[in-house]
Amino acid sequence: MNLKTFLNFTRIQTLPAAVLSPLAGVLYALWYFKSFHWLPTLFFFLGLASINLFVSAWNNLMDYRKALDPEYKKWNIIVAKNINPRLAFKLCISFLVFDVLVGLIVLYLTNWAILPLGGLCFLIAIFYTYGPFAFSRFPLGEILAGLCEGFFGFFLAVYINSYDKGYFFIRFEGWKMTWIWDFKLLFPLVLVGLMCFAQNFNIMLSDNLCDLEQDIRNQRYTLPYYLKTPASLTLFTGMYVLAGLCILVSILLGILPLWTLLMLLILFKLIPNIKTFRARQIKSETFHLQIDNLMLFNGALALSLFLALLFD
């Protein structure tokens, strides 16, 4: 496997979009909590890159193994680039092992409260396309993508930089465990995290809309299969409305800085992209518009937080 094939197999081009939400989380911790811990942050991003590469490679491998449509199997990268499936499997396991090791380091440097969240994301990454009851074959993909890549990506980035504030903390006294949940401080993270959730939810929803007919041939019954296209597009638009409402409420409550109002500038690009995708859902022509919107949205959020750090 040469370098170009490796990069295509792991979909390295998706990595920048994956790090924007956590980057916004780091900046939010700096702005809201005035807190930053560089060492766990470094390991967190190393683990994030590893699990992102694993998920892309693993999905390619599982799609190859489970494909029922002969035409689909022909253009799967395993066949198209003549990749040895055993080599592909070994690469996936290598990414997974590295992520586990890095995750244990982050756990050691922060607090046990991170374990159930990280563990949940880890299991979803594996079983999204693996096993007889893979999540991708049920109407769960949008919610799981929104949670793992959007909400938890943001939340964990904030948390590892502010865990010592004690708002979400596990403490042991002998065999007695106390788990602290300070909802006054958790609420802002949930509200802002919902914005990231909505963007990643729409990534998966738009992907499944574009692949609807092909997924049916491969016996993958995703959310658009049950909702049908008109209702799915209404939900698609509704997630943007949800994100917008979260921004307004967050600014009014002081959860986000006034600089966040600058995010209104991206509407000039965001809205035309939404309209174009609603008009036609073609993978090669319009799916990239949702990726563009995610990068615009999360990038604008990160930039507004950076400006707040500089000038507030």
Short mmCIF file of C-alpha atoms in Angstrom, two decimals:
data_model
loop_
_atom_site.label_atom_id
_atom_site.label_comp_id
_atom_site.label_asym_id
_atom_site.label_seq_id
_atom_site.Cartn_x
_atom_site.Cartn_y
_atom_site.Cartn_z
CA MET A 1 0.00 0.00 0.00
CA ASN A 2 1.59 3.28 -1.06
CA LEU A 3 1.15 6.58 0.77
CA LYS A 4 -1.57 7.91 -1.54
CA THR A 5 -3.63 4.74 -1.14
CA PHE A 6 -3.13 4.85 2.64
CA LEU A 7 -4.36 8.45 2.79
CA ASN A 8 -7.42 7.59 0.68
CA PHE A 9 -8.13 4.45 2.71
CA THR A 10 -8.12 6.45 5.96
CA ARG A 11 -9.88 9.46 4.37
CA ILE A 12 -7.27 11.81 5.75
CA GLN A 13 -9.15 14.71 4.14
CA THR A 14 -11.86 14.39 6.83
CA LEU A 15 -9.39 15.11 9.65
CA PRO A 16 -9.52 18.94 9.50
CA ALA A 17 -13.31 18.86 9.87
CA ALA A 18 -12.99 16.46 12.83
CA VAL A 19 -10.66 18.72 14.83
CA LEU A 20 -12.61 21.99 14.53
CA SER A 21 -15.20 21.10 17.15
CA PRO A 22 -12.56 20.02 19.73
CA LEU A 23 -10.50 23.10 18.86
CA ALA A 24 -13.53 25.24 19.68
CA GLY A 25 -13.75 23.27 22.95
CA VAL A 26 -10.17 24.16 23.90
CA LEU A 27 -10.79 27.84 23.16
CA TYR A 28 -14.05 27.72 25.12
CA ALA A 29 -12.24 26.32 28.16
CA LEU A 30 -9.74 29.16 27.89
CA TRP A 31 -12.48 31.78 27.59
CA TYR A 32 -15.15 30.46 29.99
CA PHE A 33 -13.04 28.68 32.63
CA LYS A 34 -9.75 30.57 32.10
CA SER A 35 -8.09 27.17 32.12
CA PHE A 36 -5.74 25.22 29.84
CA HIS A 37 -3.78 21.98 30.37
CA TRP A 38 -1.42 21.48 27.46
CA LEU A 39 -0.25 17.91 28.13
CA PRO A 40 -3.64 16.11 28.23
CA THR A 41 -4.75 18.34 25.34
CA LEU A 42 -1.81 17.16 23.24
CA PHE A 43 -2.56 13.50 23.92
CA PHE A 44 -6.28 14.09 23.38
CA PHE A 45 -5.68 15.41 19.85
CA LEU A 46 -3.30 12.53 19.09
CA GLY A 47 -6.03 10.11 20.15
CA LEU A 48 -8.63 12.07 18.20
CA ALA A 49 -6.57 11.79 15.02
CA SER A 50 -6.02 8.08 15.59
CA ILE A 51 -9.68 7.23 16.19
CA ASN A 52 -10.72 9.35 13.20
CA LEU A 53 -8.35 7.42 10.92
CA PHE A 54 -9.55 4.15 12.47
CA VAL A 55 -13.23 4.92 11.90
CA SER A 56 -12.69 5.81 8.23
CA ALA A 57 -10.50 2.76 7.54
CA TRP A 58 -12.73 0.43 9.59
CA ASN A 59 -15.87 1.60 7.79
CA ASN A 60 -14.20 1.00 4.42
CA LEU A 61 -13.19 -2.49 5.48
CA MET A 62 -16.58 -3.41 6.95
CA ASP A 63 -18.44 -1.99 3.95
CA TYR A 64 -16.28 -4.19 1.72
CA ARG A 65 -17.00 -7.30 3.78
CA LYS A 66 -20.74 -6.70 4.11
CA ALA A 67 -21.54 -5.30 0.66
CA LEU A 68 -24.37 -7.12 -1.10
CA ASP A 69 -24.55 -4.88 -4.16
CA PRO A 70 -21.92 -6.07 -6.72
CA GLU A 71 -21.63 -2.59 -8.26
CA TYR A 72 -20.96 -1.01 -4.86
CA LYS A 73 -18.29 -3.57 -4.05
CA LYS A 74 -16.45 -2.75 -7.29
CA TRP A 75 -15.78 0.86 -6.32
CA ASN A 76 -15.06 0.18 -2.64
CA ILE A 77 -11.47 1.28 -2.09
CA ILE A 78 -10.40 -2.22 -0.95
CA VAL A 79 -11.21 -3.52 -4.45
CA ALA A 80 -10.49 -0.36 -6.43
CA LYS A 81 -6.97 0.01 -5.02
CA ASN A 82 -6.33 -3.72 -4.59
CA ILE A 83 -5.69 -3.44 -0.84
CA ASN A 84 -5.01 -6.68 1.02
CA PRO A 85 -7.92 -7.03 3.52
CA ARG A 86 -5.58 -8.57 6.11
CA LEU A 87 -3.25 -5.57 5.87
CA ALA A 88 -6.25 -3.26 6.14
CA PHE A 89 -7.38 -5.07 9.29
CA LYS A 90 -3.91 -4.82 10.87
CA LEU A 91 -3.82 -1.07 10.19
CA CYS A 92 -7.20 -0.64 11.84
CA ILE A 93 -6.10 -2.54 14.94
CA SER A 94 -2.91 -0.46 15.12
CA PHE A 95 -4.94 2.76 15.17
CA LEU A 96 -7.22 1.30 17.81
CA VAL A 97 -4.40 0.16 20.10
CA PHE A 98 -2.71 3.55 19.83
CA ASP A 99 -5.98 5.28 20.72
CA VAL A 100 -6.42 3.07 23.79
CA LEU A 101 -2.90 3.84 25.02
CA VAL A 102 -3.34 7.57 24.49
CA GLY A 103 -6.76 7.45 26.13
CA LEU A 104 -5.30 5.82 29.24
CA ILE A 105 -2.71 8.58 29.45
CA VAL A 106 -5.43 11.26 29.24
CA LEU A 107 -7.40 9.40 31.91
CA TYR A 108 -4.34 9.33 34.18
CA LEU A 109 -3.70 13.05 33.66
CA THR A 110 -7.31 14.13 34.28
CA ASN A 111 -10.07 12.29 36.14
CA TRP A 112 -12.00 9.00 36.08
CA ALA A 113 -15.17 10.84 35.00
CA ILE A 114 -13.78 10.89 31.46
CA LEU A 115 -13.77 7.08 31.27
CA PRO A 116 -17.48 6.38 30.58
CA LEU A 117 -17.65 9.11 27.93
CA GLY A 118 -14.48 8.04 26.18
CA GLY A 119 -15.44 4.38 26.51
CA LEU A 120 -18.83 5.02 24.92
CA CYS A 121 -17.25 6.79 21.94
CA PHE A 122 -14.73 3.95 21.62
CA LEU A 123 -17.43 1.26 21.49
CA ILE A 124 -19.53 3.22 19.01
CA ALA A 125 -16.48 3.63 16.74
CA ILE A 126 -16.01 -0.16 16.64
CA PHE A 127 -19.60 -1.33 16.40
CA TYR A 128 -20.88 1.36 14.07
CA THR A 129 -20.19 -0.91 11.09
CA TYR A 130 -19.05 -4.13 12.83
CA GLY A 131 -21.15 -7.08 13.94
CA PRO A 132 -24.54 -8.52 13.00
CA PHE A 133 -26.31 -5.55 14.57
CA ALA A 134 -24.02 -2.76 13.33
CA PHE A 135 -25.38 0.67 14.23
CA SER A 136 -25.00 1.87 10.62
CA ARG A 137 -27.77 -0.51 9.53
CA PHE A 138 -30.31 1.11 11.82
CA PRO A 139 -31.69 4.67 12.08
CA LEU A 140 -29.04 5.56 14.69
CA GLY A 141 -26.15 6.91 12.61
CA GLU A 142 -27.15 10.57 12.77
CA ILE A 143 -27.55 10.60 16.56
CA LEU A 144 -24.34 8.65 17.16
CA ALA A 145 -22.32 10.82 14.77
CA GLY A 146 -23.74 13.94 16.38
CA LEU A 147 -22.87 12.68 19.84
CA CYS A 148 -19.38 11.28 19.23
CA GLU A 149 -17.95 13.60 16.59
CA GLY A 150 -19.88 16.73 17.54
CA PHE A 151 -21.04 16.92 21.14
CA PHE A 152 -18.45 14.74 22.87
CA GLY A 153 -15.65 16.13 20.70
CA PHE A 154 -16.45 19.60 22.03
CA PHE A 155 -17.29 18.50 25.58
CA LEU A 156 -14.18 16.38 26.12
CA ALA A 157 -11.91 19.12 24.78
CA VAL A 158 -13.43 21.53 27.29
CA TYR A 159 -13.34 18.98 30.09
CA ILE A 160 -9.68 17.95 29.89
CA ASN A 161 -8.79 21.63 30.18
CA SER A 162 -11.12 22.33 33.10
CA TYR A 163 -11.58 19.01 34.94
CA ASP A 164 -9.93 20.49 38.04
CA LYS A 165 -12.89 22.87 38.46
CA GLY A 166 -14.75 19.87 39.90
CA TYR A 167 -18.05 20.29 38.02
CA PHE A 168 -17.90 16.73 36.63
CA PHE A 169 -15.65 14.71 38.86
CA ILE A 170 -15.17 11.27 40.39
CA ARG A 171 -13.57 11.09 43.82
CA PHE A 172 -12.63 7.94 45.71
CA GLU A 173 -12.51 7.61 49.48
CA GLY A 174 -11.36 4.06 50.05
CA TRP A 175 -13.99 1.89 48.33
CA LYS A 176 -16.50 4.71 48.29
CA MET A 177 -16.94 6.57 45.02
CA THR A 178 -18.52 10.02 44.75
CA TRP A 179 -19.50 11.32 41.31
CA ILE A 180 -20.10 15.08 41.27
CA TRP A 181 -22.37 16.68 38.65
CA ASP A 182 -22.56 20.48 38.86
CA PHE A 183 -25.40 21.24 36.44
CA LYS A 184 -24.82 24.99 36.73
CA LEU A 185 -21.50 24.54 34.92
CA LEU A 186 -22.55 21.56 32.81
CA PHE A 187 -25.50 23.38 31.26
CA PRO A 188 -23.36 25.85 29.24
CA LEU A 189 -21.31 22.97 27.84
CA VAL A 190 -24.46 21.08 26.85
CA LEU A 191 -25.97 24.14 25.16
CA VAL A 192 -22.87 24.97 23.11
CA GLY A 193 -22.20 21.28 22.47
CA LEU A 194 -25.67 20.98 20.90
CA MET A 195 -24.52 23.32 18.15
CA CYS A 196 -21.68 20.94 17.29
CA PHE A 197 -24.06 17.99 17.60
CA ALA A 198 -26.38 19.51 14.99
CA GLN A 199 -23.61 19.94 12.42
CA ASN A 200 -22.33 16.36 12.68
CA PHE A 201 -25.91 15.04 12.77
CA ASN A 202 -26.45 16.74 9.40
CA ILE A 203 -23.23 15.33 7.97
CA MET A 204 -24.51 11.80 8.51
CA LEU A 205 -28.08 12.67 7.49
CA SER A 206 -26.96 14.22 4.20
CA ASP A 207 -24.62 11.29 3.55
CA ASN A 208 -27.45 8.81 4.11
CA LEU A 209 -29.81 10.85 1.94
CA CYS A 210 -27.32 10.72 -0.94
CA ASP A 211 -26.78 6.97 -0.48
CA LEU A 212 -30.42 6.04 0.19
CA GLU A 213 -31.00 3.80 -2.85
CA GLN A 214 -27.59 2.18 -2.57
CA ASP A 215 -28.06 1.57 1.18
CA ILE A 216 -31.37 -0.19 0.51
CA ARG A 217 -29.64 -2.52 -1.96
CA ASN A 218 -27.07 -3.30 0.76
CA GLN A 219 -29.84 -3.79 3.37
CA ARG A 220 -28.86 -0.71 5.33
CA TYR A 221 -32.02 0.90 6.62
CA THR A 222 -30.96 4.33 7.79
CA LEU A 223 -33.05 7.24 9.09
CA PRO A 224 -33.98 8.60 5.62
CA TYR A 225 -35.39 5.15 4.75
CA TYR A 226 -37.96 5.51 7.54
CA LEU A 227 -38.57 9.27 7.32
CA LYS A 228 -38.50 9.44 3.50
CA THR A 229 -36.73 12.26 1.70
CA PRO A 230 -39.15 15.22 2.29
CA ALA A 231 -39.26 14.71 6.07
CA SER A 232 -35.50 14.08 6.17
CA LEU A 233 -34.86 17.40 4.43
CA THR A 234 -37.16 19.16 6.89
CA LEU A 235 -35.15 17.63 9.74
CA PHE A 236 -31.94 18.66 7.97
CA THR A 237 -33.08 22.30 7.93
CA GLY A 238 -34.42 22.05 11.46
CA MET A 239 -30.99 21.13 12.84
CA TYR A 240 -29.64 24.42 11.51
CA VAL A 241 -32.48 26.25 13.22
CA LEU A 242 -31.63 24.42 16.46
CA ALA A 243 -27.98 25.49 16.17
CA GLY A 244 -29.02 29.09 15.55
CA LEU A 245 -31.32 29.11 18.59
CA CYS A 246 -28.51 27.69 20.74
CA ILE A 247 -26.26 30.56 19.63
CA LEU A 248 -28.85 33.23 20.48
CA VAL A 249 -29.71 31.74 23.88
CA SER A 250 -26.03 31.26 24.70
CA ILE A 251 -25.24 34.91 23.92
CA LEU A 252 -28.21 36.17 25.93
CA LEU A 253 -27.16 34.06 28.95
CA GLY A 254 -23.49 35.05 28.68
CA ILE A 255 -22.51 31.48 27.84
CA LEU A 256 -20.92 32.68 24.59
CA PRO A 257 -19.22 36.05 23.98
CA LEU A 258 -20.82 38.83 21.95
CA TRP A 259 -18.14 38.14 19.34
CA THR A 260 -20.19 35.06 18.44
CA LEU A 261 -22.63 37.38 16.65
CA LEU A 262 -20.00 37.53 13.91
CA MET A 263 -21.12 34.01 13.02
CA LEU A 264 -24.05 35.70 11.26
CA LEU A 265 -21.61 36.53 8.47
CA ILE A 266 -21.40 32.87 7.43
CA LEU A 267 -25.14 32.85 6.63
CA PHE A 268 -24.31 34.31 3.21
CA LYS A 269 -22.58 31.01 2.37
CA LEU A 270 -24.47 28.66 4.68
CA ILE A 271 -27.98 29.34 3.38
CA PRO A 272 -27.18 28.92 -0.36
CA ASN A 273 -25.44 25.61 0.47
CA ILE A 274 -28.54 24.43 2.35
CA LYS A 275 -30.84 25.41 -0.52
CA THR A 276 -28.64 23.68 -3.09
CA PHE A 277 -28.54 20.45 -1.10
CA ARG A 278 -32.30 20.53 -0.51
CA ALA A 279 -32.79 20.83 -4.27
CA ARG A 280 -30.74 17.74 -5.11
CA GLN A 281 -29.04 15.10 -2.99
CA ILE A 282 -26.25 13.77 -5.20
CA LYS A 283 -23.13 12.44 -3.47
CA SER A 284 -20.63 13.65 -6.06
CA GLU A 285 -22.24 17.08 -6.46
CA THR A 286 -23.82 18.30 -3.23
CA PHE A 287 -22.68 16.21 -0.24
CA HIS A 288 -19.51 18.29 0.09
CA LEU A 289 -21.70 21.34 0.78
CA GLN A 290 -22.59 19.99 4.24
CA ILE A 291 -18.91 19.39 4.98
CA ASP A 292 -18.27 22.98 3.90
CA ASN A 293 -21.05 24.15 6.23
CA LEU A 294 -19.66 22.18 9.17
CA MET A 295 -16.21 23.68 8.68
CA LEU A 296 -17.72 27.16 8.28
CA PHE A 297 -19.85 26.81 11.41
CA ASN A 298 -17.28 25.21 13.73
CA GLY A 299 -14.51 27.36 12.31
CA ALA A 300 -16.54 30.54 12.91
CA LEU A 301 -17.30 29.39 16.46
CA ALA A 302 -13.61 28.79 17.14
CA LEU A 303 -12.65 32.14 15.57
CA SER A 304 -15.23 34.07 17.63
CA LEU A 305 -13.89 32.48 20.83
CA PHE A 306 -10.34 33.32 19.78
CA LEU A 307 -11.33 36.96 19.22
CA ALA A 308 -12.98 37.01 22.65
CA LEU A 309 -9.75 35.77 24.20
CA LEU A 310 -7.79 38.53 22.47
CA PHE A 311 -10.07 41.50 23.06
CA ASP A 312 -12.43 40.80 26.00
#
